[in-house]
mmCIF file with all atom_site columns, C-alpha atoms and ligand atoms in Angstrom:
data_model
loop_
_atom_site.group_PDB
_atom_site.id
_atom_site.type_symbol
_atom_site.label_atom_id
_atom_site.label_alt_id
_atom_site.label_comp_id
_atom_site.label_asym_id
_atom_site.label_entity_id
_atom_site.label_seq_id
_atom_site.pdbx_PDB_ins_code
_atom_site.Cartn_x
_atom_site.Cartn_y
_atom_site.Cartn_z
_atom_site.occupancy
_atom_site.B_iso_or_equiv
_atom_site.pdbx_formal_charge
_atom_site.auth_seq_id
_atom_site.auth_comp_id
_atom_site.auth_asym_id
_atom_site.auth_atom_id
_atom_site.pdbx_PDB_model_num
ATOM   1   C  CA  . UNK D 1 1   ? -70.072 -149.538 150.222 1.00 0.00 ? 20  UNK D CA  1
ATOM   2   C  CA  . UNK D 1 2   ? -72.231 -146.801 151.661 1.00 0.00 ? 21  UNK D CA  1
ATOM   3   C  CA  . UNK D 1 3   ? -73.419 -143.351 150.706 1.00 0.00 ? 22  UNK D CA  1
ATOM   4   C  CA  . UNK D 1 4   ? -72.186 -140.712 153.137 1.00 0.00 ? 23  UNK D CA  1
ATOM   5   C  CA  . UNK D 1 5   ? -74.108 -137.557 154.090 1.00 0.00 ? 24  UNK D CA  1
ATOM   6   C  CA  . UNK D 1 6   ? -72.492 -134.402 152.663 1.00 0.00 ? 25  UNK D CA  1
ATOM   7   C  CA  . UNK D 1 7   ? -72.184 -131.346 154.933 1.00 0.00 ? 26  UNK D CA  1
ATOM   8   C  CA  . UNK D 1 8   ? -73.828 -128.232 153.524 1.00 0.00 ? 27  UNK D CA  1
ATOM   9   C  CA  . UNK D 1 9   ? -72.532 -124.665 153.747 1.00 0.00 ? 28  UNK D CA  1
ATOM   10  C  CA  . UNK D 1 10  ? -72.666 -122.792 156.133 1.00 0.00 ? 29  UNK D CA  1
ATOM   11  C  CA  . UNK D 1 11  ? -72.164 -125.790 158.447 1.00 0.00 ? 30  UNK D CA  1
ATOM   12  C  CA  . UNK D 1 12  ? -69.258 -124.715 160.724 1.00 0.00 ? 31  UNK D CA  1
ATOM   13  C  CA  . UNK D 1 13  ? -67.802 -128.254 160.522 1.00 0.00 ? 32  UNK D CA  1
ATOM   14  C  CA  . UNK D 1 14  ? -66.740 -127.381 156.935 1.00 0.00 ? 33  UNK D CA  1
ATOM   15  C  CA  . UNK D 1 15  ? -64.174 -125.024 158.479 1.00 0.00 ? 34  UNK D CA  1
ATOM   16  C  CA  . UNK D 1 16  ? -62.337 -127.786 160.365 1.00 0.00 ? 35  UNK D CA  1
ATOM   17  C  CA  . UNK D 1 17  ? -58.667 -128.180 159.390 1.00 0.00 ? 36  UNK D CA  1
ATOM   18  C  CA  . UNK D 1 18  ? -57.958 -131.827 158.495 1.00 0.00 ? 37  UNK D CA  1
ATOM   19  C  CA  . UNK D 1 19  ? -55.156 -133.849 160.112 1.00 0.00 ? 38  UNK D CA  1
ATOM   20  C  CA  . UNK D 1 20  ? -52.805 -136.084 158.095 1.00 0.00 ? 39  UNK D CA  1
ATOM   21  C  CA  . UNK D 1 21  ? -53.899 -139.681 157.456 1.00 0.00 ? 40  UNK D CA  1
ATOM   22  C  CA  . UNK D 1 22  ? -51.703 -141.795 159.757 1.00 0.00 ? 41  UNK D CA  1
ATOM   23  C  CA  . UNK D 1 23  ? -51.817 -145.013 157.698 1.00 0.00 ? 42  UNK D CA  1
ATOM   24  C  CA  . UNK D 1 24  ? -53.539 -146.199 154.520 1.00 0.00 ? 43  UNK D CA  1
ATOM   25  C  CA  . UNK D 1 25  ? -55.277 -149.119 156.223 1.00 0.00 ? 44  UNK D CA  1
ATOM   26  C  CA  . UNK D 1 26  ? -58.606 -150.957 155.899 1.00 0.00 ? 45  UNK D CA  1
ATOM   27  C  CA  . UNK D 1 27  ? -60.521 -148.072 157.497 1.00 0.00 ? 46  UNK D CA  1
ATOM   28  C  CA  . UNK D 1 28  ? -59.097 -145.612 154.960 1.00 0.00 ? 47  UNK D CA  1
ATOM   29  C  CA  . UNK D 1 29  ? -59.755 -147.983 152.027 1.00 0.00 ? 48  UNK D CA  1
ATOM   30  C  CA  . UNK D 1 30  ? -63.414 -148.255 153.122 1.00 0.00 ? 49  UNK D CA  1
ATOM   31  C  CA  . UNK D 1 31  ? -63.621 -144.460 153.442 1.00 0.00 ? 50  UNK D CA  1
ATOM   32  C  CA  . UNK D 1 32  ? -62.146 -144.051 149.930 1.00 0.00 ? 51  UNK D CA  1
ATOM   33  C  CA  . UNK D 1 33  ? -64.696 -146.423 148.366 1.00 0.00 ? 52  UNK D CA  1
ATOM   34  C  CA  . UNK D 1 34  ? -67.596 -144.803 150.255 1.00 0.00 ? 53  UNK D CA  1
ATOM   35  C  CA  . UNK D 1 35  ? -66.425 -141.323 149.213 1.00 0.00 ? 54  UNK D CA  1
ATOM   36  C  CA  . UNK D 1 36  ? -66.128 -142.398 145.565 1.00 0.00 ? 55  UNK D CA  1
ATOM   37  C  CA  . UNK D 1 37  ? -69.633 -143.885 145.650 1.00 0.00 ? 56  UNK D CA  1
ATOM   38  C  CA  . UNK D 1 38  ? -70.959 -140.690 147.280 1.00 0.00 ? 57  UNK D CA  1
ATOM   39  C  CA  . UNK D 1 39  ? -69.221 -138.455 144.717 1.00 0.00 ? 58  UNK D CA  1
ATOM   40  C  CA  . UNK D 1 40  ? -70.507 -140.457 141.709 1.00 0.00 ? 59  UNK D CA  1
ATOM   41  C  CA  . UNK D 1 41  ? -74.045 -140.601 143.146 1.00 0.00 ? 60  UNK D CA  1
ATOM   42  C  CA  . UNK D 1 42  ? -74.029 -136.804 143.668 1.00 0.00 ? 61  UNK D CA  1
ATOM   43  C  CA  . UNK D 1 43  ? -72.583 -136.297 140.134 1.00 0.00 ? 62  UNK D CA  1
ATOM   44  C  CA  . UNK D 1 44  ? -69.637 -134.357 141.519 1.00 0.00 ? 63  UNK D CA  1
ATOM   45  C  CA  . UNK D 1 45  ? -66.093 -134.268 140.107 1.00 0.00 ? 64  UNK D CA  1
ATOM   46  C  CA  . UNK D 1 46  ? -64.395 -134.089 143.499 1.00 0.00 ? 65  UNK D CA  1
ATOM   47  C  CA  . UNK D 1 47  ? -65.040 -134.696 147.175 1.00 0.00 ? 66  UNK D CA  1
ATOM   48  C  CA  . UNK D 1 48  ? -62.869 -133.963 150.216 1.00 0.00 ? 67  UNK D CA  1
ATOM   49  C  CA  . UNK D 1 49  ? -63.162 -136.006 153.441 1.00 0.00 ? 68  UNK D CA  1
ATOM   50  C  CA  . UNK D 1 50  ? -64.017 -132.724 155.243 1.00 0.00 ? 69  UNK D CA  1
ATOM   51  C  CA  . UNK D 1 51  ? -67.303 -132.648 153.301 1.00 0.00 ? 70  UNK D CA  1
ATOM   52  C  CA  . UNK D 1 52  ? -68.375 -135.999 154.770 1.00 0.00 ? 71  UNK D CA  1
ATOM   53  C  CA  . UNK D 1 53  ? -67.334 -134.844 158.256 1.00 0.00 ? 72  UNK D CA  1
ATOM   54  C  CA  . UNK D 1 54  ? -64.095 -136.852 158.390 1.00 0.00 ? 73  UNK D CA  1
ATOM   55  C  CA  . UNK D 1 55  ? -61.268 -134.467 159.182 1.00 0.00 ? 74  UNK D CA  1
ATOM   56  C  CA  . UNK D 1 56  ? -58.333 -136.253 157.599 1.00 0.00 ? 75  UNK D CA  1
ATOM   57  C  CA  . UNK D 1 57  ? -56.343 -135.242 154.504 1.00 0.00 ? 76  UNK D CA  1
ATOM   58  C  CA  . UNK D 1 58  ? -58.049 -137.334 151.839 1.00 0.00 ? 77  UNK D CA  1
ATOM   59  C  CA  . UNK D 1 59  ? -59.577 -136.330 148.482 1.00 0.00 ? 78  UNK D CA  1
ATOM   60  C  CA  . UNK D 1 60  ? -61.287 -138.251 145.687 1.00 0.00 ? 79  UNK D CA  1
ATOM   61  C  CA  . UNK D 1 61  ? -61.590 -136.808 142.169 1.00 0.00 ? 80  UNK D CA  1
ATOM   62  C  CA  . UNK D 1 62  ? -62.846 -137.926 138.755 1.00 0.00 ? 81  UNK D CA  1
ATOM   63  C  CA  . UNK D 1 63  ? -62.824 -135.325 135.976 1.00 0.00 ? 82  UNK D CA  1
ATOM   64  C  CA  . UNK D 1 64  ? -63.189 -137.892 133.156 1.00 0.00 ? 83  UNK D CA  1
ATOM   65  C  CA  . UNK D 1 65  ? -66.168 -137.780 130.753 1.00 0.00 ? 84  UNK D CA  1
ATOM   66  C  CA  . UNK D 1 66  ? -66.853 -141.500 131.275 1.00 0.00 ? 85  UNK D CA  1
ATOM   67  C  CA  . UNK D 1 67  ? -66.652 -141.243 135.091 1.00 0.00 ? 86  UNK D CA  1
ATOM   68  C  CA  . UNK D 1 68  ? -64.254 -144.180 135.125 1.00 0.00 ? 87  UNK D CA  1
ATOM   69  C  CA  . UNK D 1 69  ? -60.951 -142.593 136.169 1.00 0.00 ? 88  UNK D CA  1
ATOM   70  C  CA  . UNK D 1 70  ? -61.026 -142.179 139.950 1.00 0.00 ? 89  UNK D CA  1
ATOM   71  C  CA  . UNK D 1 71  ? -58.077 -140.380 141.492 1.00 0.00 ? 90  UNK D CA  1
ATOM   72  C  CA  . UNK D 1 72  ? -57.345 -140.722 145.215 1.00 0.00 ? 91  UNK D CA  1
ATOM   73  C  CA  . UNK D 1 73  ? -55.060 -138.208 146.938 1.00 0.00 ? 92  UNK D CA  1
ATOM   74  C  CA  . UNK D 1 74  ? -54.043 -138.926 150.527 1.00 0.00 ? 93  UNK D CA  1
ATOM   75  C  CA  . UNK D 1 75  ? -51.966 -136.343 152.446 1.00 0.00 ? 94  UNK D CA  1
ATOM   76  C  CA  . UNK D 1 76  ? -51.605 -134.180 149.306 1.00 0.00 ? 95  UNK D CA  1
ATOM   77  C  CA  . UNK D 1 77  ? -48.906 -131.513 149.315 1.00 0.00 ? 96  UNK D CA  1
ATOM   78  C  CA  . UNK D 1 78  ? -48.628 -128.707 146.774 1.00 0.00 ? 97  UNK D CA  1
ATOM   79  C  CA  . UNK D 1 79  ? -45.029 -128.663 145.577 1.00 0.00 ? 98  UNK D CA  1
ATOM   80  C  CA  . UNK D 1 80  ? -45.440 -125.980 142.916 1.00 0.00 ? 99  UNK D CA  1
ATOM   81  C  CA  . UNK D 1 81  ? -48.068 -123.701 141.407 1.00 0.00 ? 100 UNK D CA  1
ATOM   82  C  CA  . UNK D 1 82  ? -47.820 -121.747 138.138 1.00 0.00 ? 101 UNK D CA  1
ATOM   83  C  CA  . UNK D 1 83  ? -47.610 -117.953 138.333 1.00 0.00 ? 102 UNK D CA  1
ATOM   84  C  CA  . UNK D 1 84  ? -50.257 -117.825 135.646 1.00 0.00 ? 103 UNK D CA  1
ATOM   85  C  CA  . UNK D 1 85  ? -53.800 -117.801 137.043 1.00 0.00 ? 104 UNK D CA  1
ATOM   86  C  CA  . UNK D 1 86  ? -57.269 -117.703 135.509 1.00 0.00 ? 105 UNK D CA  1
ATOM   87  C  CA  . UNK D 1 87  ? -60.851 -117.168 136.608 1.00 0.00 ? 106 UNK D CA  1
ATOM   88  C  CA  . UNK D 1 88  ? -62.704 -120.469 136.826 1.00 0.00 ? 107 UNK D CA  1
ATOM   89  C  CA  . UNK D 1 89  ? -66.442 -121.008 137.244 1.00 0.00 ? 108 UNK D CA  1
ATOM   90  C  CA  . UNK D 1 90  ? -66.845 -123.345 140.240 1.00 0.00 ? 109 UNK D CA  1
ATOM   91  C  CA  . UNK D 1 91  ? -69.519 -125.201 142.109 1.00 0.00 ? 110 UNK D CA  1
ATOM   92  C  CA  . UNK D 1 92  ? -69.379 -127.478 145.157 1.00 0.00 ? 111 UNK D CA  1
ATOM   93  C  CA  . UNK D 1 93  ? -71.423 -130.430 146.449 1.00 0.00 ? 112 UNK D CA  1
ATOM   94  C  CA  . UNK D 1 94  ? -71.531 -128.601 149.816 1.00 0.00 ? 113 UNK D CA  1
ATOM   95  C  CA  . UNK D 1 95  ? -73.033 -125.468 148.218 1.00 0.00 ? 114 UNK D CA  1
ATOM   96  C  CA  . UNK D 1 96  ? -75.652 -126.976 145.878 1.00 0.00 ? 115 UNK D CA  1
ATOM   97  C  CA  . UNK D 1 97  ? -76.915 -124.809 143.012 1.00 0.00 ? 116 UNK D CA  1
ATOM   98  C  CA  . UNK D 1 98  ? -74.311 -122.044 143.440 1.00 0.00 ? 117 UNK D CA  1
ATOM   99  C  CA  . UNK D 1 99  ? -71.690 -121.348 140.760 1.00 0.00 ? 118 UNK D CA  1
ATOM   100 C  CA  . UNK D 1 100 ? -69.238 -118.452 140.728 1.00 0.00 ? 119 UNK D CA  1
ATOM   101 C  CA  . UNK D 1 101 ? -65.787 -117.441 139.566 1.00 0.00 ? 120 UNK D CA  1
ATOM   102 C  CA  . UNK D 1 102 ? -62.612 -118.130 141.562 1.00 0.00 ? 121 UNK D CA  1
ATOM   103 C  CA  . UNK D 1 103 ? -59.017 -117.295 140.579 1.00 0.00 ? 122 UNK D CA  1
ATOM   104 C  CA  . UNK D 1 104 ? -56.907 -120.474 140.376 1.00 0.00 ? 123 UNK D CA  1
ATOM   105 C  CA  . UNK D 1 105 ? -53.382 -121.342 139.279 1.00 0.00 ? 124 UNK D CA  1
ATOM   106 C  CA  . UNK D 1 106 ? -53.320 -122.735 135.731 1.00 0.00 ? 125 UNK D CA  1
ATOM   107 C  CA  . UNK D 1 107 ? -51.024 -125.625 136.676 1.00 0.00 ? 126 UNK D CA  1
ATOM   108 C  CA  . UNK D 1 108 ? -49.951 -127.412 139.863 1.00 0.00 ? 127 UNK D CA  1
ATOM   109 C  CA  . UNK D 1 109 ? -47.502 -130.078 140.966 1.00 0.00 ? 128 UNK D CA  1
ATOM   110 C  CA  . UNK D 1 110 ? -48.769 -132.236 143.860 1.00 0.00 ? 129 UNK D CA  1
ATOM   111 C  CA  . UNK D 1 111 ? -47.285 -135.099 145.831 1.00 0.00 ? 130 UNK D CA  1
ATOM   112 C  CA  . UNK D 1 112 ? -49.683 -137.516 147.542 1.00 0.00 ? 131 UNK D CA  1
ATOM   113 C  CA  . UNK D 1 113 ? -50.271 -141.143 148.439 1.00 0.00 ? 132 UNK D CA  1
ATOM   114 C  CA  . UNK D 1 114 ? -52.764 -143.055 146.275 1.00 0.00 ? 133 UNK D CA  1
ATOM   115 C  CA  . UNK D 1 115 ? -55.421 -145.482 147.537 1.00 0.00 ? 134 UNK D CA  1
ATOM   116 C  CA  . UNK D 1 116 ? -52.772 -148.195 147.908 1.00 0.00 ? 135 UNK D CA  1
ATOM   117 C  CA  . UNK D 1 117 ? -50.465 -145.999 149.960 1.00 0.00 ? 136 UNK D CA  1
ATOM   118 C  CA  . UNK D 1 118 ? -48.050 -145.551 147.029 1.00 0.00 ? 137 UNK D CA  1
ATOM   119 C  CA  . UNK D 1 119 ? -46.363 -142.165 146.622 1.00 0.00 ? 138 UNK D CA  1
ATOM   120 C  CA  . UNK D 1 120 ? -47.434 -140.343 143.462 1.00 0.00 ? 139 UNK D CA  1
ATOM   121 C  CA  . UNK D 1 121 ? -46.351 -137.137 141.782 1.00 0.00 ? 140 UNK D CA  1
ATOM   122 C  CA  . UNK D 1 122 ? -49.032 -135.379 139.757 1.00 0.00 ? 141 UNK D CA  1
ATOM   123 C  CA  . UNK D 1 123 ? -48.221 -132.485 137.457 1.00 0.00 ? 142 UNK D CA  1
ATOM   124 C  CA  . UNK D 1 124 ? -51.325 -131.203 135.738 1.00 0.00 ? 143 UNK D CA  1
ATOM   125 C  CA  . UNK D 1 125 ? -53.298 -128.267 134.365 1.00 0.00 ? 144 UNK D CA  1
ATOM   126 C  CA  . UNK D 1 126 ? -56.831 -127.580 133.163 1.00 0.00 ? 145 UNK D CA  1
ATOM   127 C  CA  . UNK D 1 127 ? -59.863 -128.866 135.061 1.00 0.00 ? 146 UNK D CA  1
ATOM   128 C  CA  . UNK D 1 128 ? -57.877 -131.386 137.128 1.00 0.00 ? 147 UNK D CA  1
ATOM   129 C  CA  . UNK D 1 129 ? -55.539 -128.644 138.437 1.00 0.00 ? 148 UNK D CA  1
ATOM   130 C  CA  . UNK D 1 130 ? -58.531 -126.490 139.409 1.00 0.00 ? 149 UNK D CA  1
ATOM   131 C  CA  . UNK D 1 131 ? -60.289 -129.428 141.061 1.00 0.00 ? 150 UNK D CA  1
ATOM   132 C  CA  . UNK D 1 132 ? -57.190 -130.326 143.109 1.00 0.00 ? 151 UNK D CA  1
ATOM   133 C  CA  . UNK D 1 133 ? -56.919 -126.697 144.344 1.00 0.00 ? 152 UNK D CA  1
ATOM   134 C  CA  . UNK D 1 134 ? -60.644 -126.609 145.234 1.00 0.00 ? 153 UNK D CA  1
ATOM   135 C  CA  . UNK D 1 135 ? -60.502 -129.922 147.135 1.00 0.00 ? 154 UNK D CA  1
ATOM   136 C  CA  . UNK D 1 136 ? -57.241 -129.085 148.931 1.00 0.00 ? 155 UNK D CA  1
ATOM   137 C  CA  . UNK D 1 137 ? -58.914 -125.875 150.172 1.00 0.00 ? 156 UNK D CA  1
ATOM   138 C  CA  . UNK D 1 138 ? -61.623 -128.040 151.808 1.00 0.00 ? 157 UNK D CA  1
ATOM   139 C  CA  . UNK D 1 139 ? -58.903 -129.839 153.817 1.00 0.00 ? 158 UNK D CA  1
ATOM   140 C  CA  . UNK D 1 140 ? -57.855 -126.422 155.168 1.00 0.00 ? 159 UNK D CA  1
ATOM   141 C  CA  . UNK D 1 141 ? -61.464 -125.657 156.113 1.00 0.00 ? 160 UNK D CA  1
ATOM   142 C  CA  . UNK D 1 142 ? -62.020 -123.333 153.165 1.00 0.00 ? 161 UNK D CA  1
ATOM   143 C  CA  . UNK D 1 143 ? -65.131 -123.354 150.948 1.00 0.00 ? 162 UNK D CA  1
ATOM   144 C  CA  . UNK D 1 144 ? -64.946 -121.636 147.513 1.00 0.00 ? 163 UNK D CA  1
ATOM   145 C  CA  . UNK D 1 145 ? -67.596 -119.037 148.414 1.00 0.00 ? 164 UNK D CA  1
ATOM   146 C  CA  . UNK D 1 146 ? -65.056 -117.548 150.853 1.00 0.00 ? 165 UNK D CA  1
ATOM   147 C  CA  . UNK D 1 147 ? -63.194 -116.148 147.815 1.00 0.00 ? 166 UNK D CA  1
ATOM   148 C  CA  . UNK D 1 148 ? -66.297 -114.125 146.856 1.00 0.00 ? 167 UNK D CA  1
ATOM   149 C  CA  . UNK D 1 149 ? -67.234 -110.684 148.184 1.00 0.00 ? 168 UNK D CA  1
ATOM   150 C  CA  . UNK D 1 150 ? -68.821 -110.541 151.672 1.00 0.00 ? 169 UNK D CA  1
ATOM   151 C  CA  . UNK D 1 151 ? -72.043 -109.333 150.030 1.00 0.00 ? 170 UNK D CA  1
ATOM   152 C  CA  . UNK D 1 152 ? -72.237 -112.348 147.684 1.00 0.00 ? 171 UNK D CA  1
ATOM   153 C  CA  . UNK D 1 153 ? -71.212 -114.727 150.457 1.00 0.00 ? 172 UNK D CA  1
ATOM   154 C  CA  . UNK D 1 154 ? -73.944 -113.453 152.776 1.00 0.00 ? 173 UNK D CA  1
ATOM   155 C  CA  . UNK D 1 155 ? -76.541 -113.815 150.035 1.00 0.00 ? 174 UNK D CA  1
ATOM   156 C  CA  . UNK D 1 156 ? -75.427 -117.406 149.469 1.00 0.00 ? 175 UNK D CA  1
ATOM   157 C  CA  . UNK D 1 157 ? -75.480 -118.117 153.215 1.00 0.00 ? 176 UNK D CA  1
ATOM   158 C  CA  . UNK D 1 158 ? -79.057 -116.794 153.503 1.00 0.00 ? 177 UNK D CA  1
ATOM   159 C  CA  . UNK D 1 159 ? -80.152 -118.804 150.445 1.00 0.00 ? 178 UNK D CA  1
ATOM   160 C  CA  . UNK D 1 160 ? -78.577 -122.018 151.784 1.00 0.00 ? 179 UNK D CA  1
ATOM   161 C  CA  . UNK D 1 161 ? -80.106 -121.631 155.267 1.00 0.00 ? 180 UNK D CA  1
ATOM   162 C  CA  . UNK D 1 162 ? -83.542 -121.002 153.723 1.00 0.00 ? 181 UNK D CA  1
ATOM   163 C  CA  . UNK D 1 163 ? -83.231 -124.091 151.491 1.00 0.00 ? 182 UNK D CA  1
ATOM   164 C  CA  . UNK D 1 164 ? -82.127 -126.187 154.484 1.00 0.00 ? 183 UNK D CA  1
ATOM   165 C  CA  . UNK D 1 165 ? -85.098 -124.959 156.579 1.00 0.00 ? 184 UNK D CA  1
ATOM   166 C  CA  . UNK D 1 166 ? -87.478 -125.791 153.725 1.00 0.00 ? 185 UNK D CA  1
ATOM   167 C  CA  . UNK D 1 167 ? -85.951 -129.252 153.275 1.00 0.00 ? 186 UNK D CA  1
ATOM   168 C  CA  . UNK D 1 168 ? -86.550 -130.002 156.964 1.00 0.00 ? 187 UNK D CA  1
ATOM   169 C  CA  . UNK D 1 169 ? -90.158 -128.784 157.071 1.00 0.00 ? 188 UNK D CA  1
HETATM 170 NI NI1 . NI  S 2 .   ? -66.244 -128.376 147.095 1.00 0.00 ? 223 NI  S NI1 1
#
């Protein structure tokens, strides 16, 4: 088990499009356990491999209160999204301290492999549906701040770069 460094916006590597996982093997199982450890340590509810600079289609999520219900989605595919959408207040481990509203589908149906390489069908709504949409965006190289206005996004970019400069000095 190891904690992995999380890329911070506006790192251009966050815009890399992830490739499918070829096989759920020992390397992937190690990555899954390291990503779960990293997500729990950072007190996040989801983490995409993109955020730890691994550009393969893999997501870990835990939206449970007790932080004891890890969900692993490998090569996730959206099969269906509800027409109904709502504005959801979101944050991201790659954009620390920033929260803003994003329109998301209320419900989704997703097919993916789990951590054992077994095919799973997940039909869900609420926080889990939002989290899946947010994390799947990461695999396409998209960070939630890209849904905001250019003005807001530029302010966030400036704030992040300043914080990163201060952290280094
Ligand atoms: Ni995120």
